[in-house]
CSV table of C-alpha atoms in Angstrom, one decimal:
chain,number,residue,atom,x,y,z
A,28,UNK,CA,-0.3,28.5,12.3
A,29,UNK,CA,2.1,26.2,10.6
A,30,UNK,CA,0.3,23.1,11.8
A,31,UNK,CA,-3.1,24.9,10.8
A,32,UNK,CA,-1.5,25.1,7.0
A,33,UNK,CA,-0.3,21.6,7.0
A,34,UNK,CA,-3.6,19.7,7.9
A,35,UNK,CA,-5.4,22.4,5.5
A,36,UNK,CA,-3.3,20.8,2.6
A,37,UNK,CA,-3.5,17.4,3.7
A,38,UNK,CA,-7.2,17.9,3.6
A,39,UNK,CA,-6.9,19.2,0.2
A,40,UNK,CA,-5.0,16.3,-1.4
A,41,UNK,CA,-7.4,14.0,0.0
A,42,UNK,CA,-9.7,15.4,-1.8
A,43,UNK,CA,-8.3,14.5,-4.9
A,44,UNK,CA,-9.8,11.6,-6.1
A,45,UNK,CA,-6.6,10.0,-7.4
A,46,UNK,CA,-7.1,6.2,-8.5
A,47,UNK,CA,-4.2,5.1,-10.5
A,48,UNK,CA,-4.6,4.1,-14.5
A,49,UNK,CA,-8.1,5.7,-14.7
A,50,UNK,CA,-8.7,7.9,-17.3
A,51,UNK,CA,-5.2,7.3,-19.0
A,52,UNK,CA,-3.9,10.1,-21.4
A,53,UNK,CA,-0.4,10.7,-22.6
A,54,UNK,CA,-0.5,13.9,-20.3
A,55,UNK,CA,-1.8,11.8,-17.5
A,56,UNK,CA,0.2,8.6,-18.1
A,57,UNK,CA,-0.6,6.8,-15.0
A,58,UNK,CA,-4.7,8.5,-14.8
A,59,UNK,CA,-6.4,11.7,-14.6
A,60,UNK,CA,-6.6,11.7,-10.6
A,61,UNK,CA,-2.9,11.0,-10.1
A,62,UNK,CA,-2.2,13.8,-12.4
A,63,UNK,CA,-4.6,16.0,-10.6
A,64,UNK,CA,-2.6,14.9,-7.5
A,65,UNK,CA,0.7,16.0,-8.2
A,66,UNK,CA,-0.1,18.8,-9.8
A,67,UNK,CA,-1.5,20.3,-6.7
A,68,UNK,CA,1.2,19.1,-5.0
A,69,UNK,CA,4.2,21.2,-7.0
A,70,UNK,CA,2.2,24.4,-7.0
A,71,UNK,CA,2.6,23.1,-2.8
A,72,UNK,CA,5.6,23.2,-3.0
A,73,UNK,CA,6.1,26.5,-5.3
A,74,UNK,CA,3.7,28.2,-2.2
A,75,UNK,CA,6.2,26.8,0.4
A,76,UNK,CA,9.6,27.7,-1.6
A,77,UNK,CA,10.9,24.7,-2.3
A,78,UNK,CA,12.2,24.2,-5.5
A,79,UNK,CA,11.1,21.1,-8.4
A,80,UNK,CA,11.0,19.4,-11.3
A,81,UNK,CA,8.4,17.9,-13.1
A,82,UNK,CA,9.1,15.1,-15.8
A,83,UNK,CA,7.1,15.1,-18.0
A,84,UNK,CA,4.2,13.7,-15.6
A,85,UNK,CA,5.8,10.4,-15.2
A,86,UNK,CA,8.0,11.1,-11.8
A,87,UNK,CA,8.4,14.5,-10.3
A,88,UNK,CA,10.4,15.8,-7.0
A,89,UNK,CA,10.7,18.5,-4.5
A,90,UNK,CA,14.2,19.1,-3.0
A,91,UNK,CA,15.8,21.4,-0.7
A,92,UNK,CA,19.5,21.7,0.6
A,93,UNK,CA,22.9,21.3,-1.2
A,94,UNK,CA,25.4,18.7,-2.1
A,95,UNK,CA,26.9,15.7,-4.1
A,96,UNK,CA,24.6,13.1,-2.6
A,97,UNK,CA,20.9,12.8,-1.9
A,98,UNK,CA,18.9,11.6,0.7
A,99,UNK,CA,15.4,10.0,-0.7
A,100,UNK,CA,12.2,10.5,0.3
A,101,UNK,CA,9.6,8.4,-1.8
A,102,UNK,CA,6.1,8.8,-1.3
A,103,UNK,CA,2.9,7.9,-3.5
A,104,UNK,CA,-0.1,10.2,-4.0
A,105,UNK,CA,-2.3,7.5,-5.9
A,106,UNK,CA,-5.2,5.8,-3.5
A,107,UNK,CA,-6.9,2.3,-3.3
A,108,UNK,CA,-10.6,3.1,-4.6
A,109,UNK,CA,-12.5,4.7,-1.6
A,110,UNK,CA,-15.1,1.7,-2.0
A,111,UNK,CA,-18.6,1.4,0.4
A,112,UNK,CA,-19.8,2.0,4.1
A,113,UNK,CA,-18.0,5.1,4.8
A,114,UNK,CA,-19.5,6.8,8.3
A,115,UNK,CA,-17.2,9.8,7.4
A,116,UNK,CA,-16.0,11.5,4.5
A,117,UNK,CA,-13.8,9.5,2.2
A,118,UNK,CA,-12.6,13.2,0.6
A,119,UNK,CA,-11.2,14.4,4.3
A,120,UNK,CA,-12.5,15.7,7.3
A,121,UNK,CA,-11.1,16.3,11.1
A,122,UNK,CA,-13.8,15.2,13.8
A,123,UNK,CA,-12.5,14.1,17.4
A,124,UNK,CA,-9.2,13.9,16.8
A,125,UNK,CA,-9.1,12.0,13.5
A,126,UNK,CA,-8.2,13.2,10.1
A,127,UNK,CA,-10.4,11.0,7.9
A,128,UNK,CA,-10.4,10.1,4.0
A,129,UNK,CA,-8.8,7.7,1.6
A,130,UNK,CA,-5.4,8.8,1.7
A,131,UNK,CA,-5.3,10.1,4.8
A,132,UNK,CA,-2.8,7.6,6.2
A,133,UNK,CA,-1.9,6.0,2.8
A,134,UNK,CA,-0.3,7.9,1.7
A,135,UNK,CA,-1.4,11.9,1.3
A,136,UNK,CA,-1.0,12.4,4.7
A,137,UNK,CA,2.6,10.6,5.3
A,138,UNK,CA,4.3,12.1,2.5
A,139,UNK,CA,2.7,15.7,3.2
A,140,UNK,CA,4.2,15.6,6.7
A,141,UNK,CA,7.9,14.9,5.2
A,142,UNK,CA,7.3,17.9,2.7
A,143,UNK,CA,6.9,20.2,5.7
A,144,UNK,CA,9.4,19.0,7.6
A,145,UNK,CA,11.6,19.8,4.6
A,146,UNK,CA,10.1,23.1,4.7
A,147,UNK,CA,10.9,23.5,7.9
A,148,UNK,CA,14.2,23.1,7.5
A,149,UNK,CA,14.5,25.1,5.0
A,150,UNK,CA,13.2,27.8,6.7
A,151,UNK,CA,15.4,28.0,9.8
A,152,UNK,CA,18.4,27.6,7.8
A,153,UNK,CA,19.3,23.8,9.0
A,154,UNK,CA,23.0,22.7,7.7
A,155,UNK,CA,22.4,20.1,5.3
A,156,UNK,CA,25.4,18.0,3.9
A,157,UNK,CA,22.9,15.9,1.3
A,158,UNK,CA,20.4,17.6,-0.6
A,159,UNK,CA,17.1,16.0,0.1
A,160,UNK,CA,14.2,15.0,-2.4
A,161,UNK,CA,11.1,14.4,-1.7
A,162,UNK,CA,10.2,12.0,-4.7
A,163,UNK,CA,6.6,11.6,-5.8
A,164,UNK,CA,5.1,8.5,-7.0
A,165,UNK,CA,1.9,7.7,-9.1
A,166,UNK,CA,1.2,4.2,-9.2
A,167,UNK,CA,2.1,2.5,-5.7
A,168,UNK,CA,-1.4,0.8,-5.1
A,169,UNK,CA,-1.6,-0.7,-8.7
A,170,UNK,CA,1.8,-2.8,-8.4
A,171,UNK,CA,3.7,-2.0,-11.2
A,172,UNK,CA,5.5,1.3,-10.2
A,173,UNK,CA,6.7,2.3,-13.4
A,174,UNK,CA,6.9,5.7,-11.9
A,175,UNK,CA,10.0,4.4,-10.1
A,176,UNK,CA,11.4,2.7,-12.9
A,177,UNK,CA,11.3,5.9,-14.5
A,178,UNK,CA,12.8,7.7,-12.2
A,179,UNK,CA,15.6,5.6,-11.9
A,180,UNK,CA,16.5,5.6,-15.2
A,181,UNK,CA,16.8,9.2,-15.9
A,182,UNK,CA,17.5,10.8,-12.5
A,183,UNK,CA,20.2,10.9,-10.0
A,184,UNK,CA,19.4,7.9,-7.2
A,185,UNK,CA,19.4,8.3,-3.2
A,186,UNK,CA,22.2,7.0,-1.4
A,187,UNK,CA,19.7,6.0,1.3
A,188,UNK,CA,16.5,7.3,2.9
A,189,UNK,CA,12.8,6.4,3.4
A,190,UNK,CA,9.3,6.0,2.1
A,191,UNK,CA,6.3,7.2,5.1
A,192,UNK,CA,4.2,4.6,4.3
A,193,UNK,CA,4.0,2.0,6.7
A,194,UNK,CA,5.0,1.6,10.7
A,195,UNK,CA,7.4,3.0,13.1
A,196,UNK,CA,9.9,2.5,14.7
A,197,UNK,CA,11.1,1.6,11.5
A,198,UNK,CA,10.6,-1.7,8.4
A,199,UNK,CA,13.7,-3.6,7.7
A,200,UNK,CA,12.3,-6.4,5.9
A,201,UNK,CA,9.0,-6.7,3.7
A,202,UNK,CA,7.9,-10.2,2.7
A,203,UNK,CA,7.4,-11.0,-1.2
A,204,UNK,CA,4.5,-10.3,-3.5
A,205,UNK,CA,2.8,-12.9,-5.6
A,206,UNK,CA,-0.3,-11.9,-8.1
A,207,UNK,CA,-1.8,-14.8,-9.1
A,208,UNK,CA,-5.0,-15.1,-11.7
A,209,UNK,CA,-6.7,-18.3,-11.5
A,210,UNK,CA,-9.0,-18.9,-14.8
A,211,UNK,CA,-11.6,-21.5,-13.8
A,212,UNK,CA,-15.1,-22.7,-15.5
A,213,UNK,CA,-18.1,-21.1,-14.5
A,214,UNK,CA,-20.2,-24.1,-14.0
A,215,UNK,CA,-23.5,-23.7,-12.9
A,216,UNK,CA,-22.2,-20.2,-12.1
A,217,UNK,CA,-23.9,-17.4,-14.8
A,218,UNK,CA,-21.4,-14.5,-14.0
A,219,UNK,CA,-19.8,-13.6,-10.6
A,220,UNK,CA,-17.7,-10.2,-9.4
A,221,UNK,CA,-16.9,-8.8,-6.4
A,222,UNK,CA,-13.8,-7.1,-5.0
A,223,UNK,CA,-12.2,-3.5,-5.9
A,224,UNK,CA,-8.3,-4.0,-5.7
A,225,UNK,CA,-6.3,-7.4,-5.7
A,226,UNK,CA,-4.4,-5.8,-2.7
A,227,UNK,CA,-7.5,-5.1,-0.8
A,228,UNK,CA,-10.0,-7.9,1.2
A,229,UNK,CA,-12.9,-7.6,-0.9
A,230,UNK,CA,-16.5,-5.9,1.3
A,231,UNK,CA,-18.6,-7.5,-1.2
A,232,UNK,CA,-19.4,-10.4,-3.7
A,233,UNK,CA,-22.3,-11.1,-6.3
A,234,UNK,CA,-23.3,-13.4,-8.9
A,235,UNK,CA,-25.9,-15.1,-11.0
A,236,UNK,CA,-26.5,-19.2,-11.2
A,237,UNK,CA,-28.5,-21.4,-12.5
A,238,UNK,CA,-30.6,-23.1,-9.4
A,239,UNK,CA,-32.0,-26.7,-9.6
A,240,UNK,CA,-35.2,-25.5,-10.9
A,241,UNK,CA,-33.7,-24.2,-13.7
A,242,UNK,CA,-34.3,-20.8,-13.4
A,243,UNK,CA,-31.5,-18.0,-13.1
A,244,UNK,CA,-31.3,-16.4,-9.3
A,245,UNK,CA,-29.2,-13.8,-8.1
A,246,UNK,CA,-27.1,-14.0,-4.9
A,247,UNK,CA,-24.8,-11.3,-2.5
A,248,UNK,CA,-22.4,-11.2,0.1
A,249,UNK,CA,-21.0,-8.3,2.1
A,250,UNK,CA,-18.0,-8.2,3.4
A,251,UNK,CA,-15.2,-5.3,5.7
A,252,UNK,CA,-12.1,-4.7,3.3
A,253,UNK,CA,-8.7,-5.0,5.2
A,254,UNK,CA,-5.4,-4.7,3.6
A,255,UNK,CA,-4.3,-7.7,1.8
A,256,UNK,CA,-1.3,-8.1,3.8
A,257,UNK,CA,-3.5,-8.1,7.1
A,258,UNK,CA,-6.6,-10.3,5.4
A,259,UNK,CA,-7.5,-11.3,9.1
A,260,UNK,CA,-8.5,-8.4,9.5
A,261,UNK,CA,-11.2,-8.0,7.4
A,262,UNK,CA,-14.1,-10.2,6.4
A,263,UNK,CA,-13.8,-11.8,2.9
A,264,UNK,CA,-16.7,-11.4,0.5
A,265,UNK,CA,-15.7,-13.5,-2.0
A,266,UNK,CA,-14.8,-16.6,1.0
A,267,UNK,CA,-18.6,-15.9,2.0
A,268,UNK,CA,-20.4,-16.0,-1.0
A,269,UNK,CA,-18.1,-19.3,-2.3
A,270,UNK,CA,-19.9,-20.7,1.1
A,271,UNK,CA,-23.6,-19.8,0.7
A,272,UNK,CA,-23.0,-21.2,-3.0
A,273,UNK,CA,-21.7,-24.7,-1.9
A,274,UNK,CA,-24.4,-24.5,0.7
A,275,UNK,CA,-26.8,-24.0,-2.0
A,276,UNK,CA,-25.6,-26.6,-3.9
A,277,UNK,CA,-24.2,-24.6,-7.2
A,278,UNK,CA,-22.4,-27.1,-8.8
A,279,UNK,CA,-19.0,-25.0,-10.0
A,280,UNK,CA,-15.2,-25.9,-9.9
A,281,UNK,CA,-14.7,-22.3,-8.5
A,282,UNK,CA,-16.9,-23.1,-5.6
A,283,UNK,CA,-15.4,-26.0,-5.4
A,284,UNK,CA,-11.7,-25.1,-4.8
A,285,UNK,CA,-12.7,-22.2,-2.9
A,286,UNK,CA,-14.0,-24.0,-0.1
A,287,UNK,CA,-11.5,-26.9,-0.4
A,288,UNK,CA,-8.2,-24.9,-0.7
A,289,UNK,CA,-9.5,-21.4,0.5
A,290,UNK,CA,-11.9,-20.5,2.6
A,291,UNK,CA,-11.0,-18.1,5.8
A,292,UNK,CA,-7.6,-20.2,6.0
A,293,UNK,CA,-5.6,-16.5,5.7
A,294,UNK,CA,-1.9,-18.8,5.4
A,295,UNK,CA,-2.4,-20.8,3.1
A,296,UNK,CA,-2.6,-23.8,4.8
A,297,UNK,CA,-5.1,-25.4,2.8
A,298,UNK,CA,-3.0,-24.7,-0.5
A,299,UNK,CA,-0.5,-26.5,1.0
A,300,UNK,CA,1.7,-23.4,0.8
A,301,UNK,CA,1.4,-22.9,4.9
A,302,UNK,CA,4.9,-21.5,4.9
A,303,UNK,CA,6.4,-19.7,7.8
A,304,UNK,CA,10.4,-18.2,9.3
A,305,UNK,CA,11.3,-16.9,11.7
A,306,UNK,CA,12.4,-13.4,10.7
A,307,UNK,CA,8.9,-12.4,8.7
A,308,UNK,CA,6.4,-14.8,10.4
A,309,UNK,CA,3.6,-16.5,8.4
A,310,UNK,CA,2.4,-16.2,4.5
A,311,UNK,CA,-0.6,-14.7,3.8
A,312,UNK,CA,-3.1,-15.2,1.5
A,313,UNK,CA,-5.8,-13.3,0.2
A,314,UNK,CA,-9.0,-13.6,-3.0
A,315,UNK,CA,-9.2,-10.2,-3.3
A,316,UNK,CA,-10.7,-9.6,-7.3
A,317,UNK,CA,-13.4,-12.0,-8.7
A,318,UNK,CA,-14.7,-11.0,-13.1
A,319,UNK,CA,-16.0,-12.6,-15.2
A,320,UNK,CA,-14.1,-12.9,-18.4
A,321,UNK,CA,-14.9,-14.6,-21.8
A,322,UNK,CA,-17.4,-17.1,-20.5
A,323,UNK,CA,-15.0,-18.0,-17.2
A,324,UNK,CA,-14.5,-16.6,-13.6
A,325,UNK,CA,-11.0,-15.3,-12.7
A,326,UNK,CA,-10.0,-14.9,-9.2
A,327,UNK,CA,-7.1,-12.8,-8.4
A,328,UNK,CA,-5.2,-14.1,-5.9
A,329,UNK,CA,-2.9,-11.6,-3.3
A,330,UNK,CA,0.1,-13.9,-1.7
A,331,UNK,CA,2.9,-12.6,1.0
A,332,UNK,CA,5.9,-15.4,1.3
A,333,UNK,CA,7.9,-14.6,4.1
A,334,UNK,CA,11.4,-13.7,2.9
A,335,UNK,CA,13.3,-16.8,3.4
A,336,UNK,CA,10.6,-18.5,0.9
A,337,UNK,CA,10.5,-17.8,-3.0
A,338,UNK,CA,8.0,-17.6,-5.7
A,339,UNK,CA,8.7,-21.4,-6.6
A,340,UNK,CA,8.1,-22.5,-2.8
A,341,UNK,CA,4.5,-21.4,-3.4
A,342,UNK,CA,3.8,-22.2,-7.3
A,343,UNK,CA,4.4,-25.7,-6.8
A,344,UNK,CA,1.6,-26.1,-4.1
A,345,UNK,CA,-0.9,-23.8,-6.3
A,346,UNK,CA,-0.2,-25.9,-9.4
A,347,UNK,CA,-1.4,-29.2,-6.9
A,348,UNK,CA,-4.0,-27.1,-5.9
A,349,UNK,CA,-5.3,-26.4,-9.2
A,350,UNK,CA,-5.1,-29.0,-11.8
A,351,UNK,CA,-8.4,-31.4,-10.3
A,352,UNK,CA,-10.5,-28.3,-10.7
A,353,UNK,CA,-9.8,-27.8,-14.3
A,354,UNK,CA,-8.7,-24.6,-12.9
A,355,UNK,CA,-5.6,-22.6,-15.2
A,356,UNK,CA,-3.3,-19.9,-12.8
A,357,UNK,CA,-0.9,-17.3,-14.1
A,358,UNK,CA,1.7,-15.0,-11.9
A,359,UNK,CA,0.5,-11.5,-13.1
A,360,UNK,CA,3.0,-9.8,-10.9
A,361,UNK,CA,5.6,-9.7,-8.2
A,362,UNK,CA,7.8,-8.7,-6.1
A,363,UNK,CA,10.9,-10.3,-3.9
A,364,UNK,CA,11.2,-9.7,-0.4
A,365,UNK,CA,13.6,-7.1,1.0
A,366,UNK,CA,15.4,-7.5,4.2
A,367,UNK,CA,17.8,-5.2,5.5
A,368,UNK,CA,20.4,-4.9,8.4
A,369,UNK,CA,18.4,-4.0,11.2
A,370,UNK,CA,21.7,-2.5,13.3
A,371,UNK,CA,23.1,-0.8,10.3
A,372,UNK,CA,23.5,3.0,10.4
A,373,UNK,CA,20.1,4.4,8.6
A,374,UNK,CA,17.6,2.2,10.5
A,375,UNK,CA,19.5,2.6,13.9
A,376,UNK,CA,19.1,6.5,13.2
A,377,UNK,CA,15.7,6.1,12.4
A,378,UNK,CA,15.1,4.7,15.4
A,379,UNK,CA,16.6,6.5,17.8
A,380,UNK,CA,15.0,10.0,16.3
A,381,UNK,CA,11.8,7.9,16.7
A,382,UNK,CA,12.7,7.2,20.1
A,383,UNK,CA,14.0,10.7,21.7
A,384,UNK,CA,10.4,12.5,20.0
A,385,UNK,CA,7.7,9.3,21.4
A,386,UNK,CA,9.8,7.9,24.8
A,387,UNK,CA,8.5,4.5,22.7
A,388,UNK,CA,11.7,1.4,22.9
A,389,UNK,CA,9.5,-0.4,20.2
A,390,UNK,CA,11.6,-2.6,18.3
A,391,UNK,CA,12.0,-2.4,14.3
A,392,UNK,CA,10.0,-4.9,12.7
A,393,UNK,CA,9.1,-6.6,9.2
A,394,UNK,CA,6.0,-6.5,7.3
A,395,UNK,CA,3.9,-7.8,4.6
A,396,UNK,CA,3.1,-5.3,3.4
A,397,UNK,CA,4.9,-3.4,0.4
A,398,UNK,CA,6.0,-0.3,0.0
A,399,UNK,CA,8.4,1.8,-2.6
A,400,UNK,CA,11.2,0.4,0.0
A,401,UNK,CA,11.6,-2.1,-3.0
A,402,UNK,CA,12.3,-0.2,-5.4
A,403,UNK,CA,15.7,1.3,-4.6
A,404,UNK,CA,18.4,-0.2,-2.7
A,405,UNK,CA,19.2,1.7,0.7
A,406,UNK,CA,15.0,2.8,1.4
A,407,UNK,CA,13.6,1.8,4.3
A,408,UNK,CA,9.8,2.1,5.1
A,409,UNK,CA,9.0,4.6,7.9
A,410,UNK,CA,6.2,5.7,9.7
A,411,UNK,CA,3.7,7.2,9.4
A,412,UNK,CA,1.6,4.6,12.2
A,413,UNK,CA,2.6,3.9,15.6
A,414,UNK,CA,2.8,0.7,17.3
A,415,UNK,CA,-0.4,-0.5,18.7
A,416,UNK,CA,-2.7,1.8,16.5
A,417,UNK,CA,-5.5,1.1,14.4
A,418,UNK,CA,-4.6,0.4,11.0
A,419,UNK,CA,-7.7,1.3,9.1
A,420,UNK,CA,-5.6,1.7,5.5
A,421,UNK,CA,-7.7,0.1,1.9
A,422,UNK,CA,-10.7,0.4,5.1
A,423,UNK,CA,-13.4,2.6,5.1
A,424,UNK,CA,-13.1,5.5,7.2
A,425,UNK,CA,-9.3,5.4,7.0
A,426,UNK,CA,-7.7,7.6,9.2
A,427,UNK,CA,-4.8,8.6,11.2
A,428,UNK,CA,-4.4,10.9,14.6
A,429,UNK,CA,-4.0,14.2,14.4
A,430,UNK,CA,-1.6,14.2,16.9
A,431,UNK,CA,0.6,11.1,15.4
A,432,UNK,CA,0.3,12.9,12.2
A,433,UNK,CA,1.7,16.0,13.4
A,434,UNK,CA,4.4,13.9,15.5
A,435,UNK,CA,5.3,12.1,12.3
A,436,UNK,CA,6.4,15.5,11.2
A,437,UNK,CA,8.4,16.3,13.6
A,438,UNK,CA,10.0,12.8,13.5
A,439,UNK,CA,10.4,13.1,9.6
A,440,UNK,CA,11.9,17.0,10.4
A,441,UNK,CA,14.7,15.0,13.0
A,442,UNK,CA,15.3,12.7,11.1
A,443,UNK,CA,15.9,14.2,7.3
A,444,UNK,CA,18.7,16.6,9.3
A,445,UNK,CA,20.4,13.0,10.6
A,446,UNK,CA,20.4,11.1,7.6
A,447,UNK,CA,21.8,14.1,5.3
A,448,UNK,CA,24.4,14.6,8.1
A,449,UNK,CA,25.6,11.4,8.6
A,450,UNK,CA,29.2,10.5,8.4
């Protein structure tokens, strides 16, 4: 019955269409869907008896136990747009197994199955030495997370805990961010877009030009999104279109540098930014946003330096890159890497919960991707996949198993009761 209740509000989350900084109103100060989001998620929590506080709409939490000190549990309710080619529905169903929709793995479905292992604790009494808050965020997806930075200045910060947003057995080091937008003449080019999120690998491309004949012609490419920390795993609109257009001839110094210093090189190789450690493994590199803007195209550019590297190790390549092209490039966001002690006492009790509830010896493990880890000290990013699964998150039909879902909450249940008991 209990496991019926979670996956019926799981469901009803996803349903939720909750893309940050759309619709924008001073009660909904990070967009209408986000709002709807967390509103259904404190009158959740008011169903379940666990007590909140809402502030204001910019950051809200849901907390259960007693004591000084607080273990944190950070997870978003905003979604990457759902985007095209969906076999099943992107506002949640369960067929075979799955639990489909956008959100459904990142992150509805993660932070729903810490909020019921609170619950569950709550409800058979469990000695908790920390209180525990589930904190809610808003605006993961979009990059700035001014949700957190809100939080942090008017409420009382974790000692230590976890975001459910990424891989077991547990994330102890996340490579940096770089946003770049790289303002370059259109050329023969008429107008060209494609792409839905800079963090996403764009599933399509289109544009206008101006052929040899003179005559204006319209051209498309499709593409399979991926996350843009795994762009290997997707297909790359953009990169194709850029490729039937020099094929074609188009005369453009976006084209151009495309092919040159882009392409499907995914580590930026041809950038001459091919940077790689040890600890974090190669960068990434991803085209994930193409407007046009004022009579020029601007390509948004998604980097991951591993976390020995910093922003300055991959600007001065970019700048090289550039400059013959005509081509102008701005960092429009960021974010330095983290990397924590992978034998220190929250991510070895992490992993030994995650050990005794799966029988898996998998070994902690850094990512590129980036999660609210970042954005306090002591967070580490947690679950909600298991190694070897299908990662189908910014995909269409993104999903997650039921079972891994429900085992995530049991892991989350385990785990909260460690970390607010630890010495």
């Amino acid at each position: 019955m209990e496991d019926r209740e979670f996956l019926e509000a799981v469901l009803g989350l996803i349903a939720i269409d909750s893309v940050a900084l759309e619709d924008v109103s001073e009660a909904a100060p990070y967009g209408a869907g986000p709002a709807k989001a967390l509103e259904y998620v404190l009158e959740l929590c008011q169903r379940l008896g666990i007590r909140t506080q809402n502030c204001g709409g910019k950051t809200a939490w849901a907390e259960i136990g007693a004591g000084d000190e607080i273990v944190g549990i950070l997870g978003h309710l905003d979604v990457v747009p759902v985007g095209s080619g969906w076999t099943r529905s992107p506002k949640g169903e369960i067929c075979d197994g799955r639990l489909y929709g956008r959100g459904a793995a990142d992150d509805k479905g993660p932070t729903l199955a810490a909020l019921f292992a609170m619950k569950e604790l709550q409800d058979a009494g469990t000695p908790l030495n920390r209180r525990v808050r589930l904190i809610f965020g808003q605006c993961e997806e979009v990059g700035d997370w001014e949700d957190m930075e809100y939080y942090k200045a008017t409420q009382q910060l974790p000692v230590f805990g976890f975001t459910p947003d990424a891989d077991f057995p547990a994330i102890y080091g996340e490579k940096g961010i770089l946003d770049f937008e790289l303002t370059a003449p259109l050329g023969d080019l008429v107008s060209i877009e494609g792409g839905d999120a800079g963090n996403m690998v764009p599933g399509w491309c289109r544009c206008t030009y101006c052929g040899p004949d003179g005559a204006v012609h319209e051209l498309e490419a499709q593409g399979r999104p991926a996350h843009a920390s795994t762009p290997e795993k997707g297909e790359n609109a953009i990169s194709k279109l850029m490729e039937q257009l020099a094929q074609l001839g188009v005369k453009s110094p976006l084209v151009d540098f495309c092919q040159a210093h882009l392409g499907n090189d995914f580590h930026g190789g041809k950038l001459g930014c091919g940077l790689e450690d040890e600890q974090s493994g190669k960068l990434t590199v991803n085209a994930g946003l193409l407007r046009t803007r004022d009579g020029k195209a601007v390509l948004t550019l998604d980097v991951r330096n591993p976390v020995t590297f910093t922003q300055k190790d991959v600007e001065a390549p970019l700048d090289r890159a550039c400059r013959p092209y005509g081509i102008e490039w701005a960092c429009t966001g960021s974010a330095d890497s983290i990397y924590m002690d992978k034998n220190g006492k929250v991510v070895t009790a992490m992993t030994e919960v995650y050990r005794q509830v799966t029988g898996d010896a998998s070994e902690p493990t850094v990512i590129g991707g980036g999660t609210y880890a970042r954005s306090m000290p002591g967070i580490v990013a947690f679950g909600p996949m298991q190694p070897g699964r299908e990662c189908t998150e910014h995909q269409k039909d993104e999903y997650i198993l039921v079972d891994d879902l429900l085992a995530a909450k049991e892991i989350y249940r385990r785990t909260i009761e460690k970390l607010a008991n630890l010495p």
